[in-house]
PDB file of C-alpha atoms and ligand atoms in Angstrom:
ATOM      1  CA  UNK H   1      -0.363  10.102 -22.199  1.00  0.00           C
ATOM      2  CA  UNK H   2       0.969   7.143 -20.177  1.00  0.00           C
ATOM      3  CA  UNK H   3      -2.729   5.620 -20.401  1.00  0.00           C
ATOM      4  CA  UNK H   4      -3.555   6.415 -24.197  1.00  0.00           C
ATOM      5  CA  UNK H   5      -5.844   3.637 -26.034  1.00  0.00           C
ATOM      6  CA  UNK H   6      -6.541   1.874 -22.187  1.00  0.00           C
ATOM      7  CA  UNK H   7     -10.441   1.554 -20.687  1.00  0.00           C
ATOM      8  CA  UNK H   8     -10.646   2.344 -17.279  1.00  0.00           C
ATOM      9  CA  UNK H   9     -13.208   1.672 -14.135  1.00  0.00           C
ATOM     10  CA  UNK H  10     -13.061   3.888 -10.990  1.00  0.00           C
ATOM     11  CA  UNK H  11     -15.803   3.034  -8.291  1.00  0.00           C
ATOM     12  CA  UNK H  12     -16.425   5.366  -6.154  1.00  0.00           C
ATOM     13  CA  UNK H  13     -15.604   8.307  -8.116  1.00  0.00           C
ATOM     14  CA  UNK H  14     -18.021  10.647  -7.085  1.00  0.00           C
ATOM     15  CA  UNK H  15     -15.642  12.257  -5.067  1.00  0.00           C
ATOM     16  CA  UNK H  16     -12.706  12.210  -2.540  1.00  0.00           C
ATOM     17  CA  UNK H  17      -9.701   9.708  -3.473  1.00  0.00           C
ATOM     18  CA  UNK H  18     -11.570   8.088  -6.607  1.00  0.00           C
ATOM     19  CA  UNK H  19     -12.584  11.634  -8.265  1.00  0.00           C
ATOM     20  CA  UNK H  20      -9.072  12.146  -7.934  1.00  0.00           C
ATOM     21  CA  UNK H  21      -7.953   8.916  -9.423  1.00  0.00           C
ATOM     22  CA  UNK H  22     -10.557   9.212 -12.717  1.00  0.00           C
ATOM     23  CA  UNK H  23      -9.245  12.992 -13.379  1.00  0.00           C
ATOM     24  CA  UNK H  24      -5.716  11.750 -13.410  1.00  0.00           C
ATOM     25  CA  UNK H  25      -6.580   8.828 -15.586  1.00  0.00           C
ATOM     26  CA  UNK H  26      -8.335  10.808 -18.059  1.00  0.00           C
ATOM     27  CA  UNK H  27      -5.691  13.257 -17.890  1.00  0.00           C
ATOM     28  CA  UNK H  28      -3.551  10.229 -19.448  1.00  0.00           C
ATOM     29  CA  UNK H  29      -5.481   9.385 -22.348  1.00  0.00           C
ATOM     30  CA  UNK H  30      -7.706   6.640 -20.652  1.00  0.00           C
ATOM     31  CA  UNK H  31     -11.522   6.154 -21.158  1.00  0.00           C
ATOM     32  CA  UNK H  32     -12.765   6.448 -17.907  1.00  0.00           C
ATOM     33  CA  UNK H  33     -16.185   5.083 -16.227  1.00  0.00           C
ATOM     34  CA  UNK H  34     -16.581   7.351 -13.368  1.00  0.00           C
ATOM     35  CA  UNK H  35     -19.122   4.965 -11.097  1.00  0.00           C
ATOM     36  CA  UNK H  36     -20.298   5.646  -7.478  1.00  0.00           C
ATOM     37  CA  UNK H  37     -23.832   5.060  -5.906  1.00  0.00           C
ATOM     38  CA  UNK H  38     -24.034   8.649  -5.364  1.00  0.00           C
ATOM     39  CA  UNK H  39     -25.116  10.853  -7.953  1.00  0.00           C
ATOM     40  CA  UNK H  40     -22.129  13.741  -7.295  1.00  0.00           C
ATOM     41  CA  UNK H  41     -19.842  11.192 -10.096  1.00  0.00           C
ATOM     42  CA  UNK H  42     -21.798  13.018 -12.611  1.00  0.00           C
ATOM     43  CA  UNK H  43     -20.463  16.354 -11.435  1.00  0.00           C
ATOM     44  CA  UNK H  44     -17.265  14.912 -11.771  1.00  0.00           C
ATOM     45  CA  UNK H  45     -17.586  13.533 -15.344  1.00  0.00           C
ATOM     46  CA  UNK H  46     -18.677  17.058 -16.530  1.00  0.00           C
ATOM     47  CA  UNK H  47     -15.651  18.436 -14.645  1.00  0.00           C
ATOM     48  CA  UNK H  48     -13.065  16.029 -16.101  1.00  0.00           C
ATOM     49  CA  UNK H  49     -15.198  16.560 -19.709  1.00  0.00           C
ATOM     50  CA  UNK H  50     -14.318  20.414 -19.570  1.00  0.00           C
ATOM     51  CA  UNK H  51     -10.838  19.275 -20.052  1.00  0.00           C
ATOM     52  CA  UNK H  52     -11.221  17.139 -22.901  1.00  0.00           C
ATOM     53  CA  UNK H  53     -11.930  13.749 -21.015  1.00  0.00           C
ATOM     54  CA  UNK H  54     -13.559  11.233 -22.352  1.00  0.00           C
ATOM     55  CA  UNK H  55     -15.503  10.038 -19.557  1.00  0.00           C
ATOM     56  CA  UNK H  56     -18.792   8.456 -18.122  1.00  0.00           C
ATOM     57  CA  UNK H  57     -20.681   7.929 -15.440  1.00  0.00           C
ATOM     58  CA  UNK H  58     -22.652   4.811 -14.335  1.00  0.00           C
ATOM     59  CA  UNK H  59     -24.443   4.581 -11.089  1.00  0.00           C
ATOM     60  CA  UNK H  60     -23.953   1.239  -9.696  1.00  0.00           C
ATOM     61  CA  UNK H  61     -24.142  -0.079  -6.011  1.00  0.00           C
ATOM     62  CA  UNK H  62     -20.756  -1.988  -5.957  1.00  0.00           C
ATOM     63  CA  UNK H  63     -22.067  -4.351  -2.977  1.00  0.00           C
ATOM     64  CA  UNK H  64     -24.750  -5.496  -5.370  1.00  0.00           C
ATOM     65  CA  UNK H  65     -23.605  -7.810  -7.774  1.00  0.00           C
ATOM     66  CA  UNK H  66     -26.647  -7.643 -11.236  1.00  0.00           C
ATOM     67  CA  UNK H  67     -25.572  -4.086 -10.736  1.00  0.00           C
ATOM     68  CA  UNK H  68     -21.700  -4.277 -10.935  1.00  0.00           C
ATOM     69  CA  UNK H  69     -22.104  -6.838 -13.851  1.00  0.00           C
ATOM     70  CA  UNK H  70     -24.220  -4.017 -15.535  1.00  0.00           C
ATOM     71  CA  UNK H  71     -21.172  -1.863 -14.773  1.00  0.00           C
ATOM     72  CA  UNK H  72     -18.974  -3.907 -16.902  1.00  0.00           C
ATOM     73  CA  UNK H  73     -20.826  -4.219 -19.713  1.00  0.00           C
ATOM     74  CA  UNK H  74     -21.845  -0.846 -20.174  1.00  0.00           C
ATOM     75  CA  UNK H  75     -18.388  -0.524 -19.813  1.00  0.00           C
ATOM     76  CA  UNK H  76     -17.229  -2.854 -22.987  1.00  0.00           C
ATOM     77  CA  UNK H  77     -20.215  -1.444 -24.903  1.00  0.00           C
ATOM     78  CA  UNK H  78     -19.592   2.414 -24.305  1.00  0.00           C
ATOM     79  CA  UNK H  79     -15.772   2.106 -24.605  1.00  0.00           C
ATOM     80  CA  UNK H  80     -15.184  -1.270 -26.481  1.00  0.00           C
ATOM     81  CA  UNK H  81     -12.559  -2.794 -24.140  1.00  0.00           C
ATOM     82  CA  UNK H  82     -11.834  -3.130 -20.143  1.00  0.00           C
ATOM     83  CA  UNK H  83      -8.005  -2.974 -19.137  1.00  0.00           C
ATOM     84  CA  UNK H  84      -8.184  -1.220 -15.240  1.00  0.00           C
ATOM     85  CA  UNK H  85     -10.431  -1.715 -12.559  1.00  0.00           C
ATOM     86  CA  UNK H  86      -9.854   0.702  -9.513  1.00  0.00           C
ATOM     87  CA  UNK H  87     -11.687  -0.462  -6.534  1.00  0.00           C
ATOM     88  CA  UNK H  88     -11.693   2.785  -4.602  1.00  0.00           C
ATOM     89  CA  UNK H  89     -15.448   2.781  -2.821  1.00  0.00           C
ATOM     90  CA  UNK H  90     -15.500   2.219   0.696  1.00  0.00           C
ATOM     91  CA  UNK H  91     -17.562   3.253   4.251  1.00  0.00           C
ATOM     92  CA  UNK H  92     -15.896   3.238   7.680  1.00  0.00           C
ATOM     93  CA  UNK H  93     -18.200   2.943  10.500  1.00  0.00           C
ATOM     94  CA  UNK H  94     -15.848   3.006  13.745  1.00  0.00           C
ATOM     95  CA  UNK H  95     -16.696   0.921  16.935  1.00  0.00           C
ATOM     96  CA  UNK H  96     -15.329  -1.798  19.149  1.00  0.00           C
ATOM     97  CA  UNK H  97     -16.913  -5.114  18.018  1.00  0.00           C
ATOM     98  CA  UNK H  98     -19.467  -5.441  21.043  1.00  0.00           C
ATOM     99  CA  UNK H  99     -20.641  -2.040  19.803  1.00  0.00           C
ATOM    100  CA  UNK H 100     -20.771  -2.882  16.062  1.00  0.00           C
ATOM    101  CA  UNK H 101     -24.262  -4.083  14.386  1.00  0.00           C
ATOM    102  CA  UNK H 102     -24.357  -6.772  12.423  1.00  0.00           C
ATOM    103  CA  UNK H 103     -26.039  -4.316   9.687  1.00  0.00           C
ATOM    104  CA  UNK H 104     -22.885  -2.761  10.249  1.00  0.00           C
ATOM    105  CA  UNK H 105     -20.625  -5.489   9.618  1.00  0.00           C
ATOM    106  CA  UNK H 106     -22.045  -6.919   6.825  1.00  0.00           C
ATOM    107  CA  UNK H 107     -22.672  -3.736   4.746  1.00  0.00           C
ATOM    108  CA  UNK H 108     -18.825  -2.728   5.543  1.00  0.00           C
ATOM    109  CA  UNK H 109     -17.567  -6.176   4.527  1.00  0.00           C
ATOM    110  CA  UNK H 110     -20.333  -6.145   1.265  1.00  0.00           C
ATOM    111  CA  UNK H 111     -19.390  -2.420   0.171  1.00  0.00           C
ATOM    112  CA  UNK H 112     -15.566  -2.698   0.814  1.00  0.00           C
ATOM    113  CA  UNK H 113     -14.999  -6.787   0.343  1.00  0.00           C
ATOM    114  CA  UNK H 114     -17.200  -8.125  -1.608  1.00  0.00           C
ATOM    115  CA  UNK H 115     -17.537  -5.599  -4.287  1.00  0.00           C
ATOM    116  CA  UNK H 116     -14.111  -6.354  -5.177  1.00  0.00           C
ATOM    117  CA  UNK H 117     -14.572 -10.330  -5.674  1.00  0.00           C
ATOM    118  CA  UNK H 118     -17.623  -9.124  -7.994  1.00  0.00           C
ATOM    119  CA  UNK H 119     -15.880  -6.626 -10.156  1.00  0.00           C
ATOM    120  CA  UNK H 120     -13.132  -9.140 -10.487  1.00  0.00           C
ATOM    121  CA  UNK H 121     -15.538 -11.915 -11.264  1.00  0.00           C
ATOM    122  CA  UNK H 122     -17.020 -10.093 -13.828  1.00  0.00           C
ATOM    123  CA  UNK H 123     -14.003  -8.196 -14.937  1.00  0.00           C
ATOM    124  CA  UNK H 124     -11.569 -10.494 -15.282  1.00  0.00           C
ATOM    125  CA  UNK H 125     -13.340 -12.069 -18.767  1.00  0.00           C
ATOM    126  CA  UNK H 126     -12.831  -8.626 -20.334  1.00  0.00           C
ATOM    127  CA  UNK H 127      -9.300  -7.844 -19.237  1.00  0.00           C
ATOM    128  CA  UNK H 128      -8.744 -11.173 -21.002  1.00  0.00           C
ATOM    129  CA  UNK H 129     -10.132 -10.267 -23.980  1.00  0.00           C
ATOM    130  CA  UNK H 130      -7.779  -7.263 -23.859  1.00  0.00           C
ATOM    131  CA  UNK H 131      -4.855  -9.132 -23.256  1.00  0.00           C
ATOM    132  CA  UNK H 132      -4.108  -8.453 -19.684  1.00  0.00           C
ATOM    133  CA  UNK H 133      -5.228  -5.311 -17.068  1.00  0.00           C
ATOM    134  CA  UNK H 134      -4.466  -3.746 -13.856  1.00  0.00           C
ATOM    135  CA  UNK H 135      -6.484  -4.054 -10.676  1.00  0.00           C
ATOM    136  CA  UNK H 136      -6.030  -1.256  -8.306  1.00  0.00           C
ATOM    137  CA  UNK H 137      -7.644  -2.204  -5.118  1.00  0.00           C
ATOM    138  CA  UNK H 138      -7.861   0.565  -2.335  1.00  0.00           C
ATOM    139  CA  UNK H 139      -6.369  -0.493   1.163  1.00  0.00           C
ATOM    140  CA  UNK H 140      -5.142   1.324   3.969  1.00  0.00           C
ATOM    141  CA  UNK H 141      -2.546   1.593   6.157  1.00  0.00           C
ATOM    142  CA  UNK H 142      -4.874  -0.772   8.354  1.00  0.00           C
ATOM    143  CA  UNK H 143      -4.710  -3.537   5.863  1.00  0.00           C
ATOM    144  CA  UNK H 144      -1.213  -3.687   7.559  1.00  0.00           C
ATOM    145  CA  UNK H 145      -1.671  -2.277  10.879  1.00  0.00           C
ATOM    146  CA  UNK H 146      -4.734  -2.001  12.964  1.00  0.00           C
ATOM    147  CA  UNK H 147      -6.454   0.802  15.222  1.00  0.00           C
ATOM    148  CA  UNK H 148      -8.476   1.087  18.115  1.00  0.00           C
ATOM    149  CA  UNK H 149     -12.168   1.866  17.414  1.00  0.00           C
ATOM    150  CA  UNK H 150     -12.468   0.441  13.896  1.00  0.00           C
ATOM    151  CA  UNK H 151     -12.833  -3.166  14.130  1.00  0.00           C
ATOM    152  CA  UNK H 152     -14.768  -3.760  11.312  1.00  0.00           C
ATOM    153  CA  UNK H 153     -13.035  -1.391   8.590  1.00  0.00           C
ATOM    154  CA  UNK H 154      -9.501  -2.676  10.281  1.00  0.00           C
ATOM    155  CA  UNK H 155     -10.589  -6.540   9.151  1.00  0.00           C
ATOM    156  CA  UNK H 156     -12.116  -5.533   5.988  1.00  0.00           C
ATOM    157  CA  UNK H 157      -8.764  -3.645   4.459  1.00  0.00           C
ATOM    158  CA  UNK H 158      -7.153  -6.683   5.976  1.00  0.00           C
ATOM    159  CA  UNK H 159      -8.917  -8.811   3.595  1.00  0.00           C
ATOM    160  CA  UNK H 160      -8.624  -6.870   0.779  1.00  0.00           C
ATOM    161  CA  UNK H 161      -4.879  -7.098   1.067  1.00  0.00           C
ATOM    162  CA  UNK H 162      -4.654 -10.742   0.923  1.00  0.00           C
ATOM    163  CA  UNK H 163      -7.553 -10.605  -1.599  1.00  0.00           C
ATOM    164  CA  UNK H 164      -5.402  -8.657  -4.092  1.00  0.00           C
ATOM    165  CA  UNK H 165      -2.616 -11.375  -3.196  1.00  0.00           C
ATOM    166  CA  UNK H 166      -4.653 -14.377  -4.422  1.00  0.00           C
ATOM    167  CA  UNK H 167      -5.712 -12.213  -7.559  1.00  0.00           C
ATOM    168  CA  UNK H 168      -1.995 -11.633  -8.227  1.00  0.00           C
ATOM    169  CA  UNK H 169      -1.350 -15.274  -7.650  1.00  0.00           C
ATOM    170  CA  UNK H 170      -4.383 -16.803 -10.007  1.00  0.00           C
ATOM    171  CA  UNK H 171      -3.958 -14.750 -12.847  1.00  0.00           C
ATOM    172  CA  UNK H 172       0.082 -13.659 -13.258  1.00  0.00           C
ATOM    173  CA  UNK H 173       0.384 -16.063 -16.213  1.00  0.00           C
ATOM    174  CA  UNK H 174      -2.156 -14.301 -17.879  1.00  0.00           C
ATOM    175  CA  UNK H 175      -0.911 -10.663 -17.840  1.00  0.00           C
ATOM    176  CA  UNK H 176      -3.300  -9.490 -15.327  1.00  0.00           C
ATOM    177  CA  UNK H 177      -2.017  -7.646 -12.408  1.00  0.00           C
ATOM    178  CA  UNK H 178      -3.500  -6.804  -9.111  1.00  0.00           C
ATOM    179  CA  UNK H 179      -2.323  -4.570  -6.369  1.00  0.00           C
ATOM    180  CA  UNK H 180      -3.030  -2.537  -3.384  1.00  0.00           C
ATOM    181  CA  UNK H 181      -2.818   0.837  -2.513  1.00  0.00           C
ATOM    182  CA  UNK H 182      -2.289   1.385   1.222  1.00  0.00           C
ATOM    183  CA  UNK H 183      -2.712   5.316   1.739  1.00  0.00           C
ATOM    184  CA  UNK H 184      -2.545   6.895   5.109  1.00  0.00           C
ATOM    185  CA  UNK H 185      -4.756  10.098   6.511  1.00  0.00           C
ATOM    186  CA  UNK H 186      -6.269  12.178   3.340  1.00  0.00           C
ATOM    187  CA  UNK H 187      -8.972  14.072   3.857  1.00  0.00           C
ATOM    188  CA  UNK H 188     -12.197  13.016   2.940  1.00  0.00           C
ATOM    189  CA  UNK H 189     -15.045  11.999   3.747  1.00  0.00           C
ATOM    190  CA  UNK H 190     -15.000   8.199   4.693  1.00  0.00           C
ATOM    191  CA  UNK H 191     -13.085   9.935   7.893  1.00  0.00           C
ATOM    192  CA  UNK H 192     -15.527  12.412   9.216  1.00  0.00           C
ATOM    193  CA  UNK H 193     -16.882  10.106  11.881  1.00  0.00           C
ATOM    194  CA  UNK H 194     -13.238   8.566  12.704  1.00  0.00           C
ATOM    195  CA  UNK H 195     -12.101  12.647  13.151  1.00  0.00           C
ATOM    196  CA  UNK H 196     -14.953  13.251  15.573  1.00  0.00           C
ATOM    197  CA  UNK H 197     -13.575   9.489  17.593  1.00  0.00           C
ATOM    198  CA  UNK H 198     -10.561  11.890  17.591  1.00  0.00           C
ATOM    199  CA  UNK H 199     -11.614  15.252  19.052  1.00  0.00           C
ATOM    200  CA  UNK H 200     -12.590  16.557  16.092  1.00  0.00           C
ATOM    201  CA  UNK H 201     -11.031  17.324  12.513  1.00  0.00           C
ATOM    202  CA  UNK H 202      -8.779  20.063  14.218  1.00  0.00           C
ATOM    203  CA  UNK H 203      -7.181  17.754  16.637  1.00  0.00           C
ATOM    204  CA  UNK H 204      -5.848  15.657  14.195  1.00  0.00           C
ATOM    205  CA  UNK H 205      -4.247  18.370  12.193  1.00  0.00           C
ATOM    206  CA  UNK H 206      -3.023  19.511  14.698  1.00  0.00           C
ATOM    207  CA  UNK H 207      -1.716  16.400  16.173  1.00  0.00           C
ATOM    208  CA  UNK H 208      -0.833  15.008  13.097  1.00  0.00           C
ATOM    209  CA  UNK H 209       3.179  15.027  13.946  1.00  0.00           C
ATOM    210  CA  UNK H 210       2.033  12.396  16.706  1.00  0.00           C
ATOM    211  CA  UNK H 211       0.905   9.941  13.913  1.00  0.00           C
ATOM    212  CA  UNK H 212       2.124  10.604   9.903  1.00  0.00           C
ATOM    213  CA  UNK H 213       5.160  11.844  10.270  1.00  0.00           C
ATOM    214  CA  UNK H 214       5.293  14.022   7.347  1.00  0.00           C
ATOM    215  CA  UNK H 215       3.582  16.087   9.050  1.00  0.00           C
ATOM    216  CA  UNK H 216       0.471  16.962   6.955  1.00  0.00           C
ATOM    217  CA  UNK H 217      -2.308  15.293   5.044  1.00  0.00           C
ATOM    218  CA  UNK H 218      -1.778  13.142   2.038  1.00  0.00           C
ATOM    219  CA  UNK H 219      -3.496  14.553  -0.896  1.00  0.00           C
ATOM    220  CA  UNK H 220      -5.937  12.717  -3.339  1.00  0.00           C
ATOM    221  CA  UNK H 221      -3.894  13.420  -5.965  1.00  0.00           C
ATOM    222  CA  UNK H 222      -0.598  11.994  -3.742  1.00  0.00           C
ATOM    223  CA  UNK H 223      -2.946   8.571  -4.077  1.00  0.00           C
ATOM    224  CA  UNK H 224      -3.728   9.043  -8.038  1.00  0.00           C
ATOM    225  CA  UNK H 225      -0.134   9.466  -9.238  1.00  0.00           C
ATOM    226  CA  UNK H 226       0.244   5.735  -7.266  1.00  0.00           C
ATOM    227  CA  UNK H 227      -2.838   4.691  -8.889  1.00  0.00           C
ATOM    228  CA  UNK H 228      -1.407   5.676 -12.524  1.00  0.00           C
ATOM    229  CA  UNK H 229       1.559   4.315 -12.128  1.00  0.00           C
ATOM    230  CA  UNK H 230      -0.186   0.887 -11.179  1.00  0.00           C
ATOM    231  CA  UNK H 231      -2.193   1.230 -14.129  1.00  0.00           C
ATOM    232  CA  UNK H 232       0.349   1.573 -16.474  1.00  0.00           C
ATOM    233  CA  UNK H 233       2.459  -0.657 -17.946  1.00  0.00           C
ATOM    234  CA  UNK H 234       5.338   1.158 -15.935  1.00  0.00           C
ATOM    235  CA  UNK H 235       4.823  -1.088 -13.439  1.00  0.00           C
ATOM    236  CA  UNK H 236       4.354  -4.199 -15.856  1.00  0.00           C
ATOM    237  CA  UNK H 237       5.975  -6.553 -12.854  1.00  0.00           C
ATOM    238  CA  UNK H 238       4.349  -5.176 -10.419  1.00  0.00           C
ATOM    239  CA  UNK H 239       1.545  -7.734  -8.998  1.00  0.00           C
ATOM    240  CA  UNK H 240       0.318  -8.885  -5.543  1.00  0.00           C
ATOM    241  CA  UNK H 241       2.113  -5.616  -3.954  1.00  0.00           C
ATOM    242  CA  UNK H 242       1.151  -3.694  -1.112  1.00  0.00           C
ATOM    243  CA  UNK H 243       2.185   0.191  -2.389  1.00  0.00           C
ATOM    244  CA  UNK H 244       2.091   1.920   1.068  1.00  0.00           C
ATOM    245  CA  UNK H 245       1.575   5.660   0.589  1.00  0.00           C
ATOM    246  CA  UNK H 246       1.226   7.169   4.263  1.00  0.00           C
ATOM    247  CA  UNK H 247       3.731   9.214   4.390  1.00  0.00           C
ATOM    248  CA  UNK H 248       6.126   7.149   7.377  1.00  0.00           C
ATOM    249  CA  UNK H 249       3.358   6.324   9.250  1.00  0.00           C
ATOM    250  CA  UNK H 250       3.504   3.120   9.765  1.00  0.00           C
ATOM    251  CA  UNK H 251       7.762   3.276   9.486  1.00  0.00           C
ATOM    252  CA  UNK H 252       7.812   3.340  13.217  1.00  0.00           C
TER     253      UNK H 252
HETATM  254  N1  NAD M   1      -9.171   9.066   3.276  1.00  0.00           N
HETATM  255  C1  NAD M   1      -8.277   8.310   3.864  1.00  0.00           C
HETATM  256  O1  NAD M   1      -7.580   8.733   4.793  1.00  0.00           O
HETATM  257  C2  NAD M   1      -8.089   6.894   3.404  1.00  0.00           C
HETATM  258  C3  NAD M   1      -7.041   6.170   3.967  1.00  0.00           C
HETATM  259  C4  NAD M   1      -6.856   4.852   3.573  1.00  0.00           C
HETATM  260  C5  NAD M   1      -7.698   4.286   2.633  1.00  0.00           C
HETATM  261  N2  NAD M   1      -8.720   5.026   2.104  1.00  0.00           N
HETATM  262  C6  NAD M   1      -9.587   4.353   1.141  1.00  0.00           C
HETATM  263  O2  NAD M   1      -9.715   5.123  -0.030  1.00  0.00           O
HETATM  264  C7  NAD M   1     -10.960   4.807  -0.660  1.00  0.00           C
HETATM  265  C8  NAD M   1     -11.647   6.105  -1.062  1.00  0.00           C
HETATM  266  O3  NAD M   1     -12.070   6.793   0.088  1.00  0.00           O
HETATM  267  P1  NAD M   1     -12.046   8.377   0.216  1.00  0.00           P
HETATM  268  O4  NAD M   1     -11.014   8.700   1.202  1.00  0.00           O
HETATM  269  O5  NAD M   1     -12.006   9.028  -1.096  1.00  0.00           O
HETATM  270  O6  NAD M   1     -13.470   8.628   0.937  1.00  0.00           O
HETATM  271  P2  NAD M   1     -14.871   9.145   0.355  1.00  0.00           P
HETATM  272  O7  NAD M   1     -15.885   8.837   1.389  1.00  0.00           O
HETATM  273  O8  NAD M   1     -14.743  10.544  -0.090  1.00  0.00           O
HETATM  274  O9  NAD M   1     -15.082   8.236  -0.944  1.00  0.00           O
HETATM  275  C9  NAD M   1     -15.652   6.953  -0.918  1.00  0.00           C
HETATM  276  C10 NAD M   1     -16.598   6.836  -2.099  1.00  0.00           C
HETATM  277  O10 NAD M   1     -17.162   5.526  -2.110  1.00  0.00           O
HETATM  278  C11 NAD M   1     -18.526   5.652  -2.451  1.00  0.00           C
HETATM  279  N3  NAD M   1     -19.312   4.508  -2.004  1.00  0.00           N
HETATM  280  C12 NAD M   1     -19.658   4.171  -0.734  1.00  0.00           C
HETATM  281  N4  NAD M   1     -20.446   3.089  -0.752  1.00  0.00           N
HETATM  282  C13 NAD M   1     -20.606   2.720  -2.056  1.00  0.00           C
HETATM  283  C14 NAD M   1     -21.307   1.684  -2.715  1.00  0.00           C
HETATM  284  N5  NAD M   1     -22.027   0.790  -2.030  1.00  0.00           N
HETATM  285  N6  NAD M   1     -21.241   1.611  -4.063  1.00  0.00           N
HETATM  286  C15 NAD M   1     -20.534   2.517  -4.778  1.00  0.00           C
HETATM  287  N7  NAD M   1     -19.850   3.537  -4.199  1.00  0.00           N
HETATM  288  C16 NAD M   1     -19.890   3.623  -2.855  1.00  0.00           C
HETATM  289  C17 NAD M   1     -18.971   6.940  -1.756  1.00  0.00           C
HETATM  290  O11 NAD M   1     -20.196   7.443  -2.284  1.00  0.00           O
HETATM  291  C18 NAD M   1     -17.769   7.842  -2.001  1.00  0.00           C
HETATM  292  O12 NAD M   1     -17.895   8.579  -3.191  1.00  0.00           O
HETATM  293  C19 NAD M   1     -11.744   3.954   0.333  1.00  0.00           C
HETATM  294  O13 NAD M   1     -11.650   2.594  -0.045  1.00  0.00           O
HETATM  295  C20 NAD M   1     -11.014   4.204   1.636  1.00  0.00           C
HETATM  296  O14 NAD M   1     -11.151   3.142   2.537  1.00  0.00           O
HETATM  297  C21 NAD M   1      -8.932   6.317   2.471  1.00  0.00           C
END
């Protein structure tokens, strides 16, 4: 019970990495608000519920900021506290720039940057209140490195990076902690189109050797054990870190 008596956010919840995340949360005693614009984070609240979570859902559009302030206090009045905020929801739309829209840009930048500056903003007061927090903020191994064909995701986990930095930076005398996950390939979702870009979901497992040289997939729940630890007070001096999990890819 490494998270017993803590209040927990996950965005993006509704599956993948962030499903993941929430389960193994809950699992640890946390109160857990499982939120996601899609409407699947309610199958995962009854899922984690069967198992003695204790566990919401909230449907919020994390890009949109009345909505992510609803998030947080729904939050503080279901649950009576805030002490982690995992920003897990993301898109990747690959392209070279000249091939990117600006629709495109700007709805990767809102949905992966900006949502974190707003559930800081409004988060922030109520891990105060609680005496300090965690904030989890999902990278990638391209918040360190970059890759062809994804331009705009490439610059927005770059930003995100030095994002959770200047968190760390503003707020360590205050007990509130922000770092950044940097996973490799899982498989999910948010890489479907980025597979295709690469022959197809079969050619990368097959070629995966080439690239993480572990040789497999990372699992989700490879990410959430990371994500616990951050969000425990294990890792009480832990702040404006980069926690690469990709399994030696980016070693070389
Ligand atoms: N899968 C990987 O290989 C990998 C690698 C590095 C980093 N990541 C990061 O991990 C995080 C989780 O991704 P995943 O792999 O689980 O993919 P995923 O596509 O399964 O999950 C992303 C979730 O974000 C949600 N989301 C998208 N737009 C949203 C919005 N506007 N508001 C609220 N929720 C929204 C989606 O509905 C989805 O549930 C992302 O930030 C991703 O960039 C993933």
């Amino acid at each position: 019970m490494r998270l017993l008596g803590k209040v927990a956010i996950v965005t993006g919840a509704g599956r993948g990495i962030g499903a993941a995340i929430a389960k193994r949360f809950a699992e640890e005693g946390a109160k857990v608000v499982v939120s996601d614009i899609i409407e699947q984070g309610a199958e995962v609240v009854e899922e984690i519920r069967k198992v003695g979570g204790d566990v919401e859902f909230f449907r919020t559009d994390v890009s949109e900021s009345n909505q992510v302030q609803n998030l947080i206090n729904y939050t503080v009045e279901r649950f009576g506290a805030l002490h982690v905020i995992c920003n897990n929801a993301g898109i990747n739309v690959p392209g070279k720039i000249e091939n990117i829209t600006e629709e495109v840009w700007d709805r990767t930048m809102d949905v992966n940057v900006k949502s974190m500056y707003l559930t800081t903003k409004f988060g922030i007061p109520e891990l105060r209140i609680s005496g300090g927090g965690s904030i989890i903020n999902l990278g990638s191994v391209n918040s360190l490195v970059a890759e062809p064909m994804l331009s705009a995701y490439v610059a927005s986990k770059g930003a995100i990076l030095m994002l959770t930095k200047a968190i760390a930076l503003d707020y360590a005398k205050e007990n509130i902690r922000a770092n950044c996950i940097c996973p490799g390939w899982v498989n999910t979702t948010i890489n479907d189109s980025h597979a295709n870009l690469m022959g197809g979901i079969e050619n990368v497992l097959n070629s995966i050797d080439d690239f993480q040289p572990i040789g497999r997939v990372i699992r989700t729940e490879e990410i959430a054990n990371v994500a616990l630890f951050l969000a425990s007070d294990e890792s009480s001096a832990m702040t404006g870190s980069a926690v690469v999990v990709d399994g030696a890819m980016t070693a070389k």
